[in-house]
Short mmCIF file of C-alpha atoms and ligand atoms in Angstrom, two decimals:
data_model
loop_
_atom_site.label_atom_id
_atom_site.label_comp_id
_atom_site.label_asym_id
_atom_site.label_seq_id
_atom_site.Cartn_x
_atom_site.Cartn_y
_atom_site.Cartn_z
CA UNK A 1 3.10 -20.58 -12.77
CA UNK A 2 4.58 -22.39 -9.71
CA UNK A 3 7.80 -23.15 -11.84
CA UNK A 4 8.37 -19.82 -12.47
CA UNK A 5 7.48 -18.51 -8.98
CA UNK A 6 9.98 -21.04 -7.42
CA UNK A 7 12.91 -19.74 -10.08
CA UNK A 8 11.86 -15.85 -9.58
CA UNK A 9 11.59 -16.61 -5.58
CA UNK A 10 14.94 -18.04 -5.60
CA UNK A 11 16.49 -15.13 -7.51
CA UNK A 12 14.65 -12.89 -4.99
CA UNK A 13 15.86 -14.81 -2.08
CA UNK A 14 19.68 -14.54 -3.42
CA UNK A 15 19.91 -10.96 -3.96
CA UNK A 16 18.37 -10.99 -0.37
CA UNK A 17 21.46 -13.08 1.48
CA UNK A 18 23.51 -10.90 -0.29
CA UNK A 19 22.18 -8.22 1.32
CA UNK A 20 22.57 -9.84 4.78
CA UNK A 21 26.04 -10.03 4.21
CA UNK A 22 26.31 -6.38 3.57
CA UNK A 23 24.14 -5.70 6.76
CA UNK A 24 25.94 -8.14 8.72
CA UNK A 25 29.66 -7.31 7.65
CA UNK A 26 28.90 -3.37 7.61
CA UNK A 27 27.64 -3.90 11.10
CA UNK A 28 30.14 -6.47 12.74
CA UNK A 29 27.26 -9.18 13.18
CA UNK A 30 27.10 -12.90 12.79
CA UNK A 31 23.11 -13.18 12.46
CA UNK A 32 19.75 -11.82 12.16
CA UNK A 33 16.71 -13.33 13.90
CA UNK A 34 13.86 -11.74 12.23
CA UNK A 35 10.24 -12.27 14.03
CA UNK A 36 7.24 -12.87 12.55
CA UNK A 37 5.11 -11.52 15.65
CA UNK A 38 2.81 -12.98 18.12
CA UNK A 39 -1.34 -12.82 19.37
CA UNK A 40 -1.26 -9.41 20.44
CA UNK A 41 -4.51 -8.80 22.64
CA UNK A 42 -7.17 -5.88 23.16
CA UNK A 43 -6.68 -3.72 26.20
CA UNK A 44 -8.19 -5.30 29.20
CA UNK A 45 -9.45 -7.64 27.10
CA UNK A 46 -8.70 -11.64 26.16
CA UNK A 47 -10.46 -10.98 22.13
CA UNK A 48 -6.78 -10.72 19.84
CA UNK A 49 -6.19 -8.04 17.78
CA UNK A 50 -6.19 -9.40 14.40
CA UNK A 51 -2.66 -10.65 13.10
CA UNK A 52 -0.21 -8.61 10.91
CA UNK A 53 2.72 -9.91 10.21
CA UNK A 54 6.32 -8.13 10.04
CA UNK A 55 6.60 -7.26 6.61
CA UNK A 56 10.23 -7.89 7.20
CA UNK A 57 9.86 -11.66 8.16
CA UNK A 58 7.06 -11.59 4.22
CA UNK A 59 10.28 -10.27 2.51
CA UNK A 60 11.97 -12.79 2.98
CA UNK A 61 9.41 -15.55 3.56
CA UNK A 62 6.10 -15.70 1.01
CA UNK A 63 3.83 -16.77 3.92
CA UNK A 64 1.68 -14.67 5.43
CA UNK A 65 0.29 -16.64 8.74
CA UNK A 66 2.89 -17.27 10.10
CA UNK A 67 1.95 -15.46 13.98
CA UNK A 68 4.78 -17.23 16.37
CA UNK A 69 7.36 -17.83 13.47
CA UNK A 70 10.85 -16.93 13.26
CA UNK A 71 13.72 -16.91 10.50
CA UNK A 72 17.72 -16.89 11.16
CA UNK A 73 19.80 -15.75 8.56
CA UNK A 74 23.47 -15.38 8.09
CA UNK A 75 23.29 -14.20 4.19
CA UNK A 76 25.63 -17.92 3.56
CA UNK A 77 23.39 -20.98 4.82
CA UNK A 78 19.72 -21.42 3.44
CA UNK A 79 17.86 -19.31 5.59
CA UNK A 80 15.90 -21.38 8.53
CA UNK A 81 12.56 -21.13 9.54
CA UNK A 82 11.43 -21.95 12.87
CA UNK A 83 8.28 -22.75 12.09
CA UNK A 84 4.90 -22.12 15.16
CA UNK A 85 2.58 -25.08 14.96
CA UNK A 86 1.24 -25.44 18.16
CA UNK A 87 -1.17 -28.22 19.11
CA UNK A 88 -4.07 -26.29 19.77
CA UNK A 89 -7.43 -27.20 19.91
CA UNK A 90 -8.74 -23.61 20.71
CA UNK A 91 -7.55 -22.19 17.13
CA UNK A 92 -7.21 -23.76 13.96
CA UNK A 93 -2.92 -22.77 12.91
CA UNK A 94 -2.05 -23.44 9.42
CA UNK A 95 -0.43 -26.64 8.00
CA UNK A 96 2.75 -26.62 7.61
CA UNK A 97 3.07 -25.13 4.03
CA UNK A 98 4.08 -27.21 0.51
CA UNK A 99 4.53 -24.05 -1.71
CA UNK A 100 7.22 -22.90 -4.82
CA UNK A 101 9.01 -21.83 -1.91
CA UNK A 102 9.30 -23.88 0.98
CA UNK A 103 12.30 -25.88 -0.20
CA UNK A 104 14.30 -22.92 -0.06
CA UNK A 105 14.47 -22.85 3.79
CA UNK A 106 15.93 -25.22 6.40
CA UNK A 107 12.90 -25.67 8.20
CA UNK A 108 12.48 -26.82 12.70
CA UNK A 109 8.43 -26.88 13.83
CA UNK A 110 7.74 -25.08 17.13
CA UNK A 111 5.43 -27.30 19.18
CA UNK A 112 6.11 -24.16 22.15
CA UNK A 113 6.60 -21.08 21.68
CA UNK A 114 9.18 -21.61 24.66
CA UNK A 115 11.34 -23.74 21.97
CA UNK A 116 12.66 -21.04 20.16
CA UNK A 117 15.01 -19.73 23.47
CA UNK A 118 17.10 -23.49 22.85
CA UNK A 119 16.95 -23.24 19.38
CA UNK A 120 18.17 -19.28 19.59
CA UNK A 121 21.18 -20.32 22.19
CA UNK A 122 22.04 -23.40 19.70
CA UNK A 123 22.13 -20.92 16.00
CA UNK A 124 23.66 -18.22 17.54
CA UNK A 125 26.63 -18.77 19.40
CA UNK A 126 27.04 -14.97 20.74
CA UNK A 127 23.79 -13.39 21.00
CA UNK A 128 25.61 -9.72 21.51
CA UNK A 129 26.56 -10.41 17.56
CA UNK A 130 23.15 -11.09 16.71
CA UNK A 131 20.25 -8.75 15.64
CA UNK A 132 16.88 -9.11 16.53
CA UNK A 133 14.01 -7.37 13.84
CA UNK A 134 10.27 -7.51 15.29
CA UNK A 135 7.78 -5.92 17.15
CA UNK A 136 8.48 -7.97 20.33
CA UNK A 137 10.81 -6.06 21.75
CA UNK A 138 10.11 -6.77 25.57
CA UNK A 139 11.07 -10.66 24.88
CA UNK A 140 13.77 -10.13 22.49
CA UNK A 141 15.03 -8.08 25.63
CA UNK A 142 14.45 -11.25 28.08
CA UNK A 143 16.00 -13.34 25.66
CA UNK A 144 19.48 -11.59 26.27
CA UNK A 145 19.47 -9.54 22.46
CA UNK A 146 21.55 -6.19 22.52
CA UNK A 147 20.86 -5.03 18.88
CA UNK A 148 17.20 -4.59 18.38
CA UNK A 149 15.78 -2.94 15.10
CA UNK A 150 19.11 -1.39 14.52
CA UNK A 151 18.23 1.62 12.72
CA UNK A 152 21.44 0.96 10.03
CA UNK A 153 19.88 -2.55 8.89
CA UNK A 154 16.97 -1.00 8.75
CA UNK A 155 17.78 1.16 6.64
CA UNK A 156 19.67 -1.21 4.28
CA UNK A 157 16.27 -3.15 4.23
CA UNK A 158 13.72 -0.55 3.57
CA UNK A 159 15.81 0.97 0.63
CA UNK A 160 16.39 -2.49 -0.80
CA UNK A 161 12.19 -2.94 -0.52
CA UNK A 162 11.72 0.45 -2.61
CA UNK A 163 13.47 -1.68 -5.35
CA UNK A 164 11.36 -4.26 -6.54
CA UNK A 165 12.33 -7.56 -7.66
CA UNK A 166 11.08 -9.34 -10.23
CA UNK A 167 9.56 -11.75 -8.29
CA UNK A 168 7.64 -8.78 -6.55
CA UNK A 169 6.76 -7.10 -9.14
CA UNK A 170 5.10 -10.34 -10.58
CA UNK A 171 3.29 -10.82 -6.52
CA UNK A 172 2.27 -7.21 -6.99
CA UNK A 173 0.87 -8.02 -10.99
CA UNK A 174 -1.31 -10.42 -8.97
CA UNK A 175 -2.32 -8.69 -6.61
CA UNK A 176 -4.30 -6.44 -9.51
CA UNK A 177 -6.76 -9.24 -10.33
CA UNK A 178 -8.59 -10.36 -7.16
CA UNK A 179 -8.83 -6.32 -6.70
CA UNK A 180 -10.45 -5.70 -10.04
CA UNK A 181 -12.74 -8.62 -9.79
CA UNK A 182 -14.36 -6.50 -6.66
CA UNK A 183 -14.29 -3.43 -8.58
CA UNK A 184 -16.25 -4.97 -10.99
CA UNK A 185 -18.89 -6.40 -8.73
CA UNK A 186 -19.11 -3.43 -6.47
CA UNK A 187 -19.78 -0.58 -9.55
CA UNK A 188 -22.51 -3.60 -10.36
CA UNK A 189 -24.20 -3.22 -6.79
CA UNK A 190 -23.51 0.62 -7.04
CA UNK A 191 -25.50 1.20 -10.38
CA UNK A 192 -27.87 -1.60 -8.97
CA UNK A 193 -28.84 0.87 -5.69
CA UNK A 194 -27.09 -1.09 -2.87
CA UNK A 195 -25.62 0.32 0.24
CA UNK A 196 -22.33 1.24 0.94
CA UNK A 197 -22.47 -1.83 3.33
CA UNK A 198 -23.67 -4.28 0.51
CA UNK A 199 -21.45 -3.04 -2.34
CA UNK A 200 -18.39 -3.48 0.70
CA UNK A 201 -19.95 -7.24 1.05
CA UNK A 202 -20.23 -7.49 -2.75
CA UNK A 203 -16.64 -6.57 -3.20
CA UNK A 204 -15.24 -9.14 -0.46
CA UNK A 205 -16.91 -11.80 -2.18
CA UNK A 206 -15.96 -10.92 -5.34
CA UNK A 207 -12.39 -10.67 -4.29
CA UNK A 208 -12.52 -13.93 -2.43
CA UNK A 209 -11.62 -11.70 0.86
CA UNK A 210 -12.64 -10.89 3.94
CA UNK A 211 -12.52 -7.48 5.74
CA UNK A 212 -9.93 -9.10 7.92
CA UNK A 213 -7.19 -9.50 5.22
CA UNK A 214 -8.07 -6.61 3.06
CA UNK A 215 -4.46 -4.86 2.80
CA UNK A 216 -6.34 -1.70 4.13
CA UNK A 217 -9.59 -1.13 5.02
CA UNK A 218 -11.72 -0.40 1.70
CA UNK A 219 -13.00 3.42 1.39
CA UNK A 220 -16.99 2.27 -0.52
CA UNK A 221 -18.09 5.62 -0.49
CA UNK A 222 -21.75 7.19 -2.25
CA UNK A 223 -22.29 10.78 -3.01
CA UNK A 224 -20.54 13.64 -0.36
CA UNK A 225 -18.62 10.68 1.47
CA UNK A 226 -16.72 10.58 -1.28
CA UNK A 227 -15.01 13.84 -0.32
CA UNK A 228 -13.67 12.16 2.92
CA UNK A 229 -10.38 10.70 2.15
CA UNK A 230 -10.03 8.08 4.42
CA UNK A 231 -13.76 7.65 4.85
CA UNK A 232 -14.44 4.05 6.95
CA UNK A 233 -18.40 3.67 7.20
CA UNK A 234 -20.66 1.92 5.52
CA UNK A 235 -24.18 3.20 5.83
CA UNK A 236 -26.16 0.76 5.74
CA UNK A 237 -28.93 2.81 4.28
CA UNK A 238 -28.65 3.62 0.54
CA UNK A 239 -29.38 7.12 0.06
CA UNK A 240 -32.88 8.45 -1.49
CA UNK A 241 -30.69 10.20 -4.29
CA UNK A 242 -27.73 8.68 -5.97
CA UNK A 243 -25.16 10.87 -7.20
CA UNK A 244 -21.77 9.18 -7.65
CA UNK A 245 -19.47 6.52 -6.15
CA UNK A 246 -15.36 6.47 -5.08
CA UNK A 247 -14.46 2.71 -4.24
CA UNK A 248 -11.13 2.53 -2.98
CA UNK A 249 -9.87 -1.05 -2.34
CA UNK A 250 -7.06 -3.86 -2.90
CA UNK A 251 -6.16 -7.47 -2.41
CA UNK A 252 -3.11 -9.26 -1.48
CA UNK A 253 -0.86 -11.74 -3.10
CA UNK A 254 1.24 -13.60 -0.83
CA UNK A 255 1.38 -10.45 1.29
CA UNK A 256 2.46 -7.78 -1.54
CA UNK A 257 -0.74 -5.03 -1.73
CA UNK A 258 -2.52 -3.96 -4.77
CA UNK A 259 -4.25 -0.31 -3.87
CA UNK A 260 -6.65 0.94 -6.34
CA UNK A 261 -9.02 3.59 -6.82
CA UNK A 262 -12.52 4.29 -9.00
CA UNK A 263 -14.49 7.10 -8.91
CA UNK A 264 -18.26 6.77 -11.12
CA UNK A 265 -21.06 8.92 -11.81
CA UNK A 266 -24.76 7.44 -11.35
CA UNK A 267 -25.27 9.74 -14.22
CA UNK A 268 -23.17 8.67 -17.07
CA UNK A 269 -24.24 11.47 -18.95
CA UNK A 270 -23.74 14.30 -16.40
CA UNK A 271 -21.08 16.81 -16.42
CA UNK A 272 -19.44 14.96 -12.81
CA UNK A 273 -19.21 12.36 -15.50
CA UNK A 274 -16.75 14.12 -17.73
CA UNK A 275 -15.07 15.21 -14.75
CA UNK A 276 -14.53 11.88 -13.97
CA UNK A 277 -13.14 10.51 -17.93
CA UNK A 278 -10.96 13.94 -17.60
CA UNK A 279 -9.27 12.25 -14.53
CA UNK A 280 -8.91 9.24 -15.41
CA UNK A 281 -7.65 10.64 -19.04
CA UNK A 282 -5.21 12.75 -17.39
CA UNK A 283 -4.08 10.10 -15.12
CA UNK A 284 -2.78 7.85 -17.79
CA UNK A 285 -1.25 10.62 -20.00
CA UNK A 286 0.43 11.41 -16.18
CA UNK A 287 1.74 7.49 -16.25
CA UNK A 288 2.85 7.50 -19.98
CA UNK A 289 5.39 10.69 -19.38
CA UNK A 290 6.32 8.91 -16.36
CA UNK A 291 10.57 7.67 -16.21
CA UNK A 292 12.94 6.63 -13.98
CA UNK A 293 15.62 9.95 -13.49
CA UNK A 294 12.87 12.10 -13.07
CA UNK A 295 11.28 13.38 -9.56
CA UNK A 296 8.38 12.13 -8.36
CA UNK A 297 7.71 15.54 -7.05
CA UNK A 298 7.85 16.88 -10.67
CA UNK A 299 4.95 14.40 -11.52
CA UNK A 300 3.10 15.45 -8.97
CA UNK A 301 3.27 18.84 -9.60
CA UNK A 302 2.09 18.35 -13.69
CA UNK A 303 -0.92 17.00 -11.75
CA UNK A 304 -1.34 19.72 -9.81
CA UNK A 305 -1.09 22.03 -12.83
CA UNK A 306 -3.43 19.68 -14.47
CA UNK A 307 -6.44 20.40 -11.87
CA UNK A 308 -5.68 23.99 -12.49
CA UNK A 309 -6.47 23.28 -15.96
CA UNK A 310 -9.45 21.25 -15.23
CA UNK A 311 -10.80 24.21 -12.52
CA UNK A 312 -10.42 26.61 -14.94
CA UNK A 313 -11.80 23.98 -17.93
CA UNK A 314 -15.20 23.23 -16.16
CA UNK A 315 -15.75 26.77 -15.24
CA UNK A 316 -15.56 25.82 -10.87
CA UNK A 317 -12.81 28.53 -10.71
CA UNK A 318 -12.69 31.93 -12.99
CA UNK A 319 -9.24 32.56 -13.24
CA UNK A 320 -6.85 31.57 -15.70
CA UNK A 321 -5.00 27.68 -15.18
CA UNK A 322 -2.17 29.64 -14.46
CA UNK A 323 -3.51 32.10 -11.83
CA UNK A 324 -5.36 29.22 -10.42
CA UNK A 325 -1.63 27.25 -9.73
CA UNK A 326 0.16 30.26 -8.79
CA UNK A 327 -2.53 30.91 -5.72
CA UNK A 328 -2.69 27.40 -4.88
CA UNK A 329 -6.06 27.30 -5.44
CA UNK A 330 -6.32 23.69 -7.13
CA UNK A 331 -4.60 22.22 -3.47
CA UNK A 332 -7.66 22.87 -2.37
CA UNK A 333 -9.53 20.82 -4.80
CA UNK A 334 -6.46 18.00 -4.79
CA UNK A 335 -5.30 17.73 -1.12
CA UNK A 336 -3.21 14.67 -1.23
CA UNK A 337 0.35 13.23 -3.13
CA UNK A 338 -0.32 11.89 -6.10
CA UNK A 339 0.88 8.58 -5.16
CA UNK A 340 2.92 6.34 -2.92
CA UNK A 341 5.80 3.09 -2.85
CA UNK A 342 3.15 0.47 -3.18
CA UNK A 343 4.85 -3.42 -1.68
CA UNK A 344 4.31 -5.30 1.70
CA UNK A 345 2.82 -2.26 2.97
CA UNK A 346 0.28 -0.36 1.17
CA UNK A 347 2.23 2.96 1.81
CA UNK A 348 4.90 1.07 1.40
CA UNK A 349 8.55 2.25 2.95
CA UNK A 350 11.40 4.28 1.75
CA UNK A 351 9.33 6.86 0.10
CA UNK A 352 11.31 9.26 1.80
CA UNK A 353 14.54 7.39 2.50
CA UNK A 354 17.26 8.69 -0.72
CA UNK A 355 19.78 6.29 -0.05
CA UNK A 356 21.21 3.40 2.08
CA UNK A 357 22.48 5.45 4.60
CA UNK A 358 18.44 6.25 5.66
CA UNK A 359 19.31 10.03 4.76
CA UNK A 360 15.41 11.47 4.76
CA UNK A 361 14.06 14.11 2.25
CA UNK A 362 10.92 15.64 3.38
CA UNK A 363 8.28 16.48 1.31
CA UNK A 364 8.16 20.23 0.30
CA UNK A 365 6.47 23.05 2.46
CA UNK A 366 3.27 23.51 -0.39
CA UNK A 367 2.89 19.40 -0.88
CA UNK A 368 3.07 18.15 3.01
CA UNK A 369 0.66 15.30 1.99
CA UNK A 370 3.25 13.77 -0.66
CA UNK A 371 4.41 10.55 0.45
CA UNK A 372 7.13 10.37 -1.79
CA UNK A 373 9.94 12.43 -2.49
CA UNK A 374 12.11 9.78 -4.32
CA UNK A 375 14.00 10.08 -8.12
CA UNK A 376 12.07 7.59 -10.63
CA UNK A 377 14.47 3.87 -10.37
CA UNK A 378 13.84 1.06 -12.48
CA UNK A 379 11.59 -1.38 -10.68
CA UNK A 380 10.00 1.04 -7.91
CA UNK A 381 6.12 0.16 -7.30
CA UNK A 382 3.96 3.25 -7.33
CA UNK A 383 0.82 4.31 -7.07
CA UNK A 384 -0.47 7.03 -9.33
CA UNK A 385 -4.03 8.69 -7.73
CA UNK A 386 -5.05 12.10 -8.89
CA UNK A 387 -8.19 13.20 -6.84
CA UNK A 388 -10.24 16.26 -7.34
CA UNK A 389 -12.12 16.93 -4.04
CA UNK A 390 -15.56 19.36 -3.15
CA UNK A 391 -14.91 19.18 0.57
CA UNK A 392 -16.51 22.09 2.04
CA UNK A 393 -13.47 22.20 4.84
CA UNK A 394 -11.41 23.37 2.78
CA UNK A 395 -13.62 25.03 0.16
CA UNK A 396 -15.04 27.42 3.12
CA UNK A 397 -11.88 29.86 3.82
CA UNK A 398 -11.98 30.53 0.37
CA UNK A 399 -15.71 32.21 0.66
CA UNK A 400 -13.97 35.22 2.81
CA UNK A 401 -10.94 35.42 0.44
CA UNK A 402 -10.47 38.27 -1.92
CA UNK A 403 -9.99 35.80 -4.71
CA UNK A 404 -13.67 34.04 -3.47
CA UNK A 405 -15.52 36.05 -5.92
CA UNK A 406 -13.96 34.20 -8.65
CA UNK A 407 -14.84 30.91 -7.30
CA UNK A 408 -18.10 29.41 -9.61
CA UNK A 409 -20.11 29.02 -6.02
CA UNK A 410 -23.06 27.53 -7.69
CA UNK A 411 -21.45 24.60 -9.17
CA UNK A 412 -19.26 24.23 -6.54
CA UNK A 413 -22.10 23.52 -4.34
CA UNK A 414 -23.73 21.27 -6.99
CA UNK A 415 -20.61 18.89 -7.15
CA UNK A 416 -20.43 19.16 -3.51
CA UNK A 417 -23.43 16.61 -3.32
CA UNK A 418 -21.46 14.13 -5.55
CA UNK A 419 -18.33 14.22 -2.72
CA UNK A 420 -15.32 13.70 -5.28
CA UNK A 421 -13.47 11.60 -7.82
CA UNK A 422 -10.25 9.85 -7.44
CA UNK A 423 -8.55 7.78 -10.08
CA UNK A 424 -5.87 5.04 -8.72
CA UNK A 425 -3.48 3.10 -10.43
CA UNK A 426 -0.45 0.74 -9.64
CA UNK A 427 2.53 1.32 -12.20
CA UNK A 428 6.36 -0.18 -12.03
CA UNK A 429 9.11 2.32 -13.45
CA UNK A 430 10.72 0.50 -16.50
CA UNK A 431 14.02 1.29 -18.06
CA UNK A 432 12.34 3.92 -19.89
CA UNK A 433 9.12 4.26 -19.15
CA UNK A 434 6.28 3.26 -16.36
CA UNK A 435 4.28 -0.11 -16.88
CA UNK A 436 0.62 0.40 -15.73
CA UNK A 437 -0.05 -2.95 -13.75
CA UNK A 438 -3.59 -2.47 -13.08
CA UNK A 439 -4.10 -1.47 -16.24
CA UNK A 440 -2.48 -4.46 -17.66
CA UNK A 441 -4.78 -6.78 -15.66
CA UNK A 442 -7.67 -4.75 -16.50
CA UNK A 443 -7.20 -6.10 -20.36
CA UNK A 444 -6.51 -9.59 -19.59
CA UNK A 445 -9.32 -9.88 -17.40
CA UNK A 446 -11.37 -8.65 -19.93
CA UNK A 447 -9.53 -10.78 -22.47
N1 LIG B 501 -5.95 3.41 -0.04
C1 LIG B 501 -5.10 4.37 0.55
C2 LIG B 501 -4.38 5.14 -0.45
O1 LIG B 501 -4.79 5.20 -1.59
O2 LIG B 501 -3.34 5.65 -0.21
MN1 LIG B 502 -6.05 3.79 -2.46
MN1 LIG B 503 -2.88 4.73 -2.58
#
């Protein structure tokens, strides 16, 4: 695999100086220092917050701790890495890395973190022609830079990420497996009556991660907590009755996310349990009509029209599917987009962003959740997560509305003890079609 990585990395790394040329050239510059951050510390407090790097820095470099690092570019020379590697004997920092990658950058070790001023005054002759992309803004100040985050590169940069390359596309493939191998283990501790707090431990070990380098923090949610979106807890007490279980939850490969979503029934013979195979049905009938040229909005919106159905299918709502869409009924059921960019950031950026230029197209009035509002490309990394909700904070106006009558109150309140289901995927658009990545890994890992 490491062949192939090093001849997909350098393809990915081309297209990427290229791109510094444009950013450069378009914006009169010689350079771009890009940061990879630094210990950032709790308030009054000497405990660090726990690292993150720039996702800018991981687009161009496949290393993810890499706190005190910093890569020059000018889109001609290999790109150089001024390696951190303090000697420390307070924290263990990271070898010096022997990867697919690291011949493709001149590389200088940082013993200080005080080097990098000489090192910045010897690259770049005139600092007022060089650009300066991190979180550090304060020092990148001290050091004497005058373009910081300029908004333009940025915006050549985040519409470039929404593009995949193949070399991403084949981190983000990866990313499916260590995710799916805590999937498994976690529905196993589920069905076998743990805790929310032992099917989260069940799933880290699984995944060979720990909750410090999750991509996000994993939603491992039983019965009515399932109806909380971005629910956080784990209770460490399992509850007397066992209705059903959402487990939200990804890995990382070499920084790029994988983000995906089960929803299960304790009952597998229960009608929450056909809810749940109706979902996940509908969801890949969703990703098989799914093309580039096409609005992501429009996909959403089959989805919506697709609860409707189900509302009106499963008797929770008396009206026709129609009726049902036309009142807006089934936003109360599915609250959220149906999906996001999925890369170095698990809502990833550019979801917005139509062009280039950075012009922004806001999600529409009726779908202010949707994190997307892009035309299908070739190569875009998506996420595809239907949900059908019973949260009673949005269920309750509806009890005082005319059209509350027709709302099957009963069964509403039945499924409202089993939370909700959501059904998550990761898909890349093709040149005609959508490829489902988690999918994909699902059947080799079950060879
Ligand atoms: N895990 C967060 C999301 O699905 O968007
Ligand atoms: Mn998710
Ligand atoms: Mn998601």
């Amino acid at each position: 695999m490491s062949n192939s990585e090093q001849r997909l990395f350098q393809q990915h790394l081309n297209g990427l100086q290229q791109l510094v040329q444009d950013i450069l050239q378009t914006n009169g510059l010689d350079g771009i220092w890009i940061h990879a951050g630094e210990v950032q510390y709790h308030f009054l407090d000497d405990q660090p917050k726990s690292f993150k790097i720039n996702p800018l820095f991981n687009y161009f470099v496949p290393h993810t701790q890499a706190c005190g690092s910093w890569l020059y570019l000018d889109g001609v020379n290999k790109p150089h890495l001024y390696f951190y590697q303090p000697n420390d004997y307070w924290y263990l920092h990271e070898p010096v890395p022997q990867s697919f990658w690291t011949e493709a950058f001149q590389w200088t070790i940082l013993k200080h973190a005080d080097e990098i001023k000489s090192s910045l005054y010897k690259q770049s002759v005139d600092l007022n022609r060089t650009l300066y992309l991190g979180d550090a803004v304060q020092l990148a100040q001290s050091l004497g830079f005058t373009h910081i985050n300029l908004q333009k590169a940025l915006n050549y940069l985040h519409y470039q990420r929404s593009i995949k390359t193949e070399y991403e596309v084949h981190c983000l493939q990866q990313a499916q497996f260590a995710a799916l191998c805590g999937h498994r283990a976690a529905k196993n501790a589920f069905f076998d009556g743990k805790s929310e707090f032992e099917i989260n431990l069940a799933y880290l070990q699984a995944s060979e991660q720990s909750d410090l380098n999750v991509p996000y923090g994993n939603i491992v949610a039983i019965n009515q907590h399932s109806a909380v979106l971005h629910y956080a807890q784990l209770q460490r007490k399992s509850p007397a009755k066992r209705n059903s279980f959402l487990l939200d939850a990804g890995a990382s490969y070499l920084g790029y996310a994988s983000d995906i979503t089960r929803s299960y029934s304790f009952d597998p013979n229960d009608e929450f349990a056909e809810l749940v195979q109706r979902m996940e049905r509908q969801k890949l009938a969703l990703i098989d009509q799914m093309q580039p040229g096409y609005h992501y909005l429009s996909y959403h919106t089959m989805m919506q029209q697709s609860i409707a159905e189900m509302l009106h299918e499963f008797d929770l709502v008396r009206l026709s599917a129609e009726q049902i869409f036309e009142e807006g009924i089934n936003r109360t059921f599915f609250p959220h987009g149906l999906g996001h960019l999925l890369g170095l950031q698990v809502h990833d950026v550019a979801g917005f962003q139509q062009n280039r230029r950075g012009t922004h197209k806001a999600p529409p009035e009726a779908y202010p959740s949707l994190r997307c509002t892009r035309n299908l490309e070739p190569n875009m990394v998506l996420t595809v997560e239907p949900g059908l909700y019973f949260i009673p904070l949005l269920l309750n106006p509806w009890r005082d509305h005319p059209l509350g009558a027709r709302f099957n109150w009963q069964k509403i309140d039945c499924f409202t003890a089993y939370g909700g289901i959501r059904s998550e995927d990761n898909i890349v658009i093709t040149a005609d079609g959508a490829e489902n990545l988690t999918q994909k890994a699902q059947t080799a890992l079950n060879g």
